[in-house]
Amino acid sequence: MQKTIVVLSDDLDGSEASETITFALDGAEYEIDLNETNAAELREALERFTQAARKTSGGRGRPAGRKSAGGGIDTKAVRLWAIDNGFQVNTRGRIQSDIIEKYQAAN
């Protein structure tokens, strides 16, 4: 049996990240992996603006089973398949490319 461990790296300082944050600005959507400290700093920096802003209809929340723009992969399905097949995968963030390739080969 093979186990794959996915470790997120903070995109700012290279330390271990704890979450992936998605946000949008000027029509462009962004995703960044951050540790707890940097995530809090980002939220604090944006708080003044988000408090005054209006949410758009439907919001920018992450729907369950969101598909990535880069290939139409249902990340929720990939995670479930990986777990069912003995691979270790984080519940959030990027999925390792080798797991995606194995999922595609099996489906």
PDB file of C-alpha atoms in Angstrom:
ATOM      1  CA  MET A   1       0.000   0.000   0.000  1.00  0.00           C
ATOM      2  CA  GLN A   2       1.237   3.468  -0.844  1.00  0.00           C
ATOM      3  CA  LYS A   3       0.397   6.610   1.111  1.00  0.00           C
ATOM      4  CA  THR A   4       0.719  10.070  -0.310  1.00  0.00           C
ATOM      5  CA  ILE A   5       0.980  12.974   2.094  1.00  0.00           C
ATOM      6  CA  VAL A   6       0.082  16.419   0.812  1.00  0.00           C
ATOM      7  CA  VAL A   7       1.676  19.296   2.678  1.00  0.00           C
ATOM      8  CA  LEU A   8       0.651  22.839   1.815  1.00  0.00           C
ATOM      9  CA  SER A   9       3.406  25.446   1.759  1.00  0.00           C
ATOM     10  CA  ASP A  10       2.691  29.051   2.652  1.00  0.00           C
ATOM     11  CA  ASP A  11       2.961  31.002  -0.606  1.00  0.00           C
ATOM     12  CA  LEU A  12       4.486  33.996   1.222  1.00  0.00           C
ATOM     13  CA  ASP A  13       7.160  32.553   3.478  1.00  0.00           C
ATOM     14  CA  GLY A  14       7.479  28.869   2.576  1.00  0.00           C
ATOM     15  CA  SER A  15       6.406  27.575   6.005  1.00  0.00           C
ATOM     16  CA  GLU A  16       3.721  24.897   6.355  1.00  0.00           C
ATOM     17  CA  ALA A  17       0.355  26.362   5.358  1.00  0.00           C
ATOM     18  CA  SER A  18      -2.829  25.602   7.250  1.00  0.00           C
ATOM     19  CA  GLU A  19      -5.420  26.648   4.668  1.00  0.00           C
ATOM     20  CA  THR A  20      -6.131  27.833   1.155  1.00  0.00           C
ATOM     21  CA  ILE A  21      -7.870  31.193   0.852  1.00  0.00           C
ATOM     22  CA  THR A  22      -9.810  32.164  -2.261  1.00  0.00           C
ATOM     23  CA  PHE A  23     -10.670  35.780  -3.018  1.00  0.00           C
ATOM     24  CA  ALA A  24     -11.508  37.980  -5.991  1.00  0.00           C
ATOM     25  CA  LEU A  25     -10.539  41.495  -6.983  1.00  0.00           C
ATOM     26  CA  ASP A  26     -11.296  43.439 -10.167  1.00  0.00           C
ATOM     27  CA  GLY A  27     -12.899  40.402 -11.783  1.00  0.00           C
ATOM     28  CA  ALA A  28      -9.920  38.094 -11.190  1.00  0.00           C
ATOM     29  CA  GLU A  29     -10.110  35.216  -8.727  1.00  0.00           C
ATOM     30  CA  TYR A  30      -7.087  34.301  -6.618  1.00  0.00           C
ATOM     31  CA  GLU A  31      -6.153  31.366  -4.412  1.00  0.00           C
ATOM     32  CA  ILE A  32      -3.321  31.426  -1.868  1.00  0.00           C
ATOM     33  CA  ASP A  33      -2.045  28.898   0.671  1.00  0.00           C
ATOM     34  CA  LEU A  34      -1.241  30.521   4.013  1.00  0.00           C
ATOM     35  CA  ASN A  35      -0.311  29.584   7.575  1.00  0.00           C
ATOM     36  CA  GLU A  36      -2.559  30.772  10.414  1.00  0.00           C
ATOM     37  CA  THR A  37      -0.569  33.963  11.048  1.00  0.00           C
ATOM     38  CA  ASN A  38      -0.488  35.083   7.415  1.00  0.00           C
ATOM     39  CA  ALA A  39      -4.159  34.144   6.908  1.00  0.00           C
ATOM     40  CA  ALA A  40      -5.128  36.282   9.907  1.00  0.00           C
ATOM     41  CA  GLU A  41      -2.992  39.139   8.559  1.00  0.00           C
ATOM     42  CA  LEU A  42      -4.741  38.955   5.170  1.00  0.00           C
ATOM     43  CA  ARG A  43      -8.182  38.922   6.764  1.00  0.00           C
ATOM     44  CA  GLU A  44      -7.248  41.819   9.041  1.00  0.00           C
ATOM     45  CA  ALA A  45      -5.925  43.844   6.095  1.00  0.00           C
ATOM     46  CA  LEU A  46      -9.150  43.309   4.140  1.00  0.00           C
ATOM     47  CA  GLU A  47     -11.574  43.644   7.056  1.00  0.00           C
ATOM     48  CA  ARG A  48     -12.106  47.404   6.687  1.00  0.00           C
ATOM     49  CA  PHE A  49     -13.069  46.904   3.053  1.00  0.00           C
ATOM     50  CA  THR A  50     -15.182  43.775   3.475  1.00  0.00           C
ATOM     51  CA  GLN A  51     -17.132  45.463   6.276  1.00  0.00           C
ATOM     52  CA  ALA A  52     -18.091  48.305   3.919  1.00  0.00           C
ATOM     53  CA  ALA A  53     -18.537  46.184   0.779  1.00  0.00           C
ATOM     54  CA  ARG A  54     -21.674  44.555  -0.628  1.00  0.00           C
ATOM     55  CA  LYS A  55     -21.709  40.839  -1.370  1.00  0.00           C
ATOM     56  CA  THR A  56     -22.607  40.048  -4.944  1.00  0.00           C
ATOM     57  CA  SER A  57     -25.543  37.768  -5.677  1.00  0.00           C
ATOM     58  CA  GLY A  58     -24.558  34.195  -5.045  1.00  0.00           C
ATOM     59  CA  GLY A  59     -21.436  35.296  -3.229  1.00  0.00           C
ATOM     60  CA  ARG A  60     -17.999  33.937  -3.936  1.00  0.00           C
ATOM     61  CA  GLY A  61     -18.314  30.929  -1.658  1.00  0.00           C
ATOM     62  CA  ARG A  62     -16.879  27.590  -2.596  1.00  0.00           C
ATOM     63  CA  PRO A  63     -19.605  25.248  -3.796  1.00  0.00           C
ATOM     64  CA  ALA A  64     -19.315  21.595  -2.834  1.00  0.00           C
ATOM     65  CA  GLY A  65     -17.514  19.589  -5.468  1.00  0.00           C
ATOM     66  CA  ARG A  66     -16.088  22.680  -7.115  1.00  0.00           C
ATOM     67  CA  LYS A  67     -14.335  21.970 -10.380  1.00  0.00           C
ATOM     68  CA  SER A  68     -10.944  23.433 -11.040  1.00  0.00           C
ATOM     69  CA  ALA A  69     -10.565  25.680 -14.045  1.00  0.00           C
ATOM     70  CA  GLY A  70      -7.510  23.747 -15.146  1.00  0.00           C
ATOM     71  CA  GLY A  71      -9.111  20.520 -16.255  1.00  0.00           C
ATOM     72  CA  GLY A  72     -12.631  20.163 -14.972  1.00  0.00           C
ATOM     73  CA  ILE A  73     -11.716  17.815 -12.130  1.00  0.00           C
ATOM     74  CA  ASP A  74     -14.293  17.385  -9.368  1.00  0.00           C
ATOM     75  CA  THR A  75     -11.963  17.798  -6.392  1.00  0.00           C
ATOM     76  CA  LYS A  76     -14.508  16.396  -3.956  1.00  0.00           C
ATOM     77  CA  ALA A  77     -14.764  13.201  -6.010  1.00  0.00           C
ATOM     78  CA  VAL A  78     -10.969  12.953  -6.279  1.00  0.00           C
ATOM     79  CA  ARG A  79     -10.563  13.304  -2.500  1.00  0.00           C
ATOM     80  CA  LEU A  80     -13.213  10.651  -1.808  1.00  0.00           C
ATOM     81  CA  TRP A  81     -11.632   8.282  -4.347  1.00  0.00           C
ATOM     82  CA  ALA A  82      -8.155   8.868  -2.872  1.00  0.00           C
ATOM     83  CA  ILE A  83      -9.339   8.122   0.660  1.00  0.00           C
ATOM     84  CA  ASP A  84     -11.242   5.017  -0.487  1.00  0.00           C
ATOM     85  CA  ASN A  85      -8.073   3.789  -2.220  1.00  0.00           C
ATOM     86  CA  GLY A  86      -5.719   4.281   0.716  1.00  0.00           C
ATOM     87  CA  PHE A  87      -4.131   7.596  -0.258  1.00  0.00           C
ATOM     88  CA  GLN A  88      -3.732  10.332   2.310  1.00  0.00           C
ATOM     89  CA  VAL A  89      -5.059  13.653   1.058  1.00  0.00           C
ATOM     90  CA  ASN A  90      -5.855  16.914   2.850  1.00  0.00           C
ATOM     91  CA  THR A  91      -9.478  17.971   3.091  1.00  0.00           C
ATOM     92  CA  ARG A  92      -8.619  21.386   1.619  1.00  0.00           C
ATOM     93  CA  GLY A  93      -6.065  22.894  -0.692  1.00  0.00           C
ATOM     94  CA  ARG A  94      -4.307  21.525  -3.724  1.00  0.00           C
ATOM     95  CA  ILE A  95      -4.419  17.847  -4.563  1.00  0.00           C
ATOM     96  CA  GLN A  96      -1.128  16.314  -5.653  1.00  0.00           C
ATOM     97  CA  SER A  97      -0.915  15.799  -9.405  1.00  0.00           C
ATOM     98  CA  ASP A  98      -0.026  12.100  -9.083  1.00  0.00           C
ATOM     99  CA  ILE A  99      -3.274  11.468  -7.184  1.00  0.00           C
ATOM    100  CA  ILE A 100      -5.262  13.303  -9.870  1.00  0.00           C
ATOM    101  CA  GLU A 101      -3.512  11.246 -12.570  1.00  0.00           C
ATOM    102  CA  LYS A 102      -4.307   7.985 -10.763  1.00  0.00           C
ATOM    103  CA  TYR A 103      -7.919   9.092 -10.316  1.00  0.00           C
ATOM    104  CA  GLN A 104      -8.224   9.905 -14.029  1.00  0.00           C
ATOM    105  CA  ALA A 105      -6.679   6.566 -14.995  1.00  0.00           C
ATOM    106  CA  ALA A 106      -9.139   4.710 -12.755  1.00  0.00           C
ATOM    107  CA  ASN A 107     -12.208   6.604 -13.962  1.00  0.00           C
TER     108      ASN A 107
END
